[in-house]
């Protein structure tokens, strides 16, 4: 086992890795997380025996809370490509099956991280999903706009993106956001059994099937880059400027009820009123 700054990496067998995200106090994703994921993805690509990797969280309340908005203006780039897009593209294209085992809240970039994985299994009792960006005057920029419609269909994707409500695991399964919602007491055993099965199969066959499935489904990196550009632009909009201060005052990015019930509180953040600007 080797330890990184925000991930504990367990090489369980020659064919399997387990990566446990740990970024107290509430598992915010930040530029350091993305840089570490890039380094881990390079190691995954270089490991010719690796067949399957599981991402999980050390925090039972948060799989990945969301992006750390205090660092949203930082741009981590490598070879001219935004680092987040480079990581998610690598994850989708490498001949390794990626699994998100989700307990707690996966909101914003946390949900987009789960969407970037090949397979998603959620705790029926403890997993919650949300894309909160529109509620705070922003545009999602990490891949949800591209990945949700093929999974959910246009109408349900729009519901998730513009409704900005917390979605429980049962609804997420029914909508197609996750493969399965599994009782929490059974989640670990289910994922472990899947990992054992996949790890027993031939790596060449696994990689070939993943490549062929990707042909007409994977969003092109330039489409995700366009959404990321829109996210950056939205940080200059009046809607975000009006909401930033109330968000901070109410407790965004801090442990507490506001974050635990973020989907609920977003609906009460600002009173209904006229539009403050146009895109």
Short mmCIF file of N, CA, C and O in Angstrom, two decimals, residues 38 68 160 210 241 279:
data_model
loop_
_atom_site.label_atom_id
_atom_site.label_comp_id
_atom_site.label_asym_id
_atom_site.label_seq_id
_atom_site.Cartn_x
_atom_site.Cartn_y
_atom_site.Cartn_z
N UNK A 38 -4.27 12.90 -11.98
CA UNK A 38 -3.47 12.78 -13.20
C UNK A 38 -2.28 11.86 -12.98
O UNK A 38 -1.98 11.00 -13.82
N UNK A 68 -13.99 22.84 -4.67
CA UNK A 68 -13.70 23.88 -3.68
C UNK A 68 -13.78 25.24 -4.37
O UNK A 68 -12.86 25.64 -5.09
N UNK A 160 -32.13 17.22 -13.73
CA UNK A 160 -31.00 17.17 -12.80
C UNK A 160 -30.19 18.46 -12.88
O UNK A 160 -29.80 19.04 -11.86
N UNK A 210 -14.24 -2.38 -23.92
CA UNK A 210 -14.39 -0.99 -23.48
C UNK A 210 -14.15 -0.03 -24.64
O UNK A 210 -14.90 0.94 -24.83
N UNK A 241 -22.35 36.45 -8.81
CA UNK A 241 -21.89 37.49 -7.88
C UNK A 241 -22.93 37.75 -6.79
O UNK A 241 -22.57 37.99 -5.63
N UNK A 279 -26.91 35.34 -20.60
CA UNK A 279 -25.64 34.70 -20.91
C UNK A 279 -25.10 35.25 -22.23
O UNK A 279 -24.00 34.97 -22.56
#
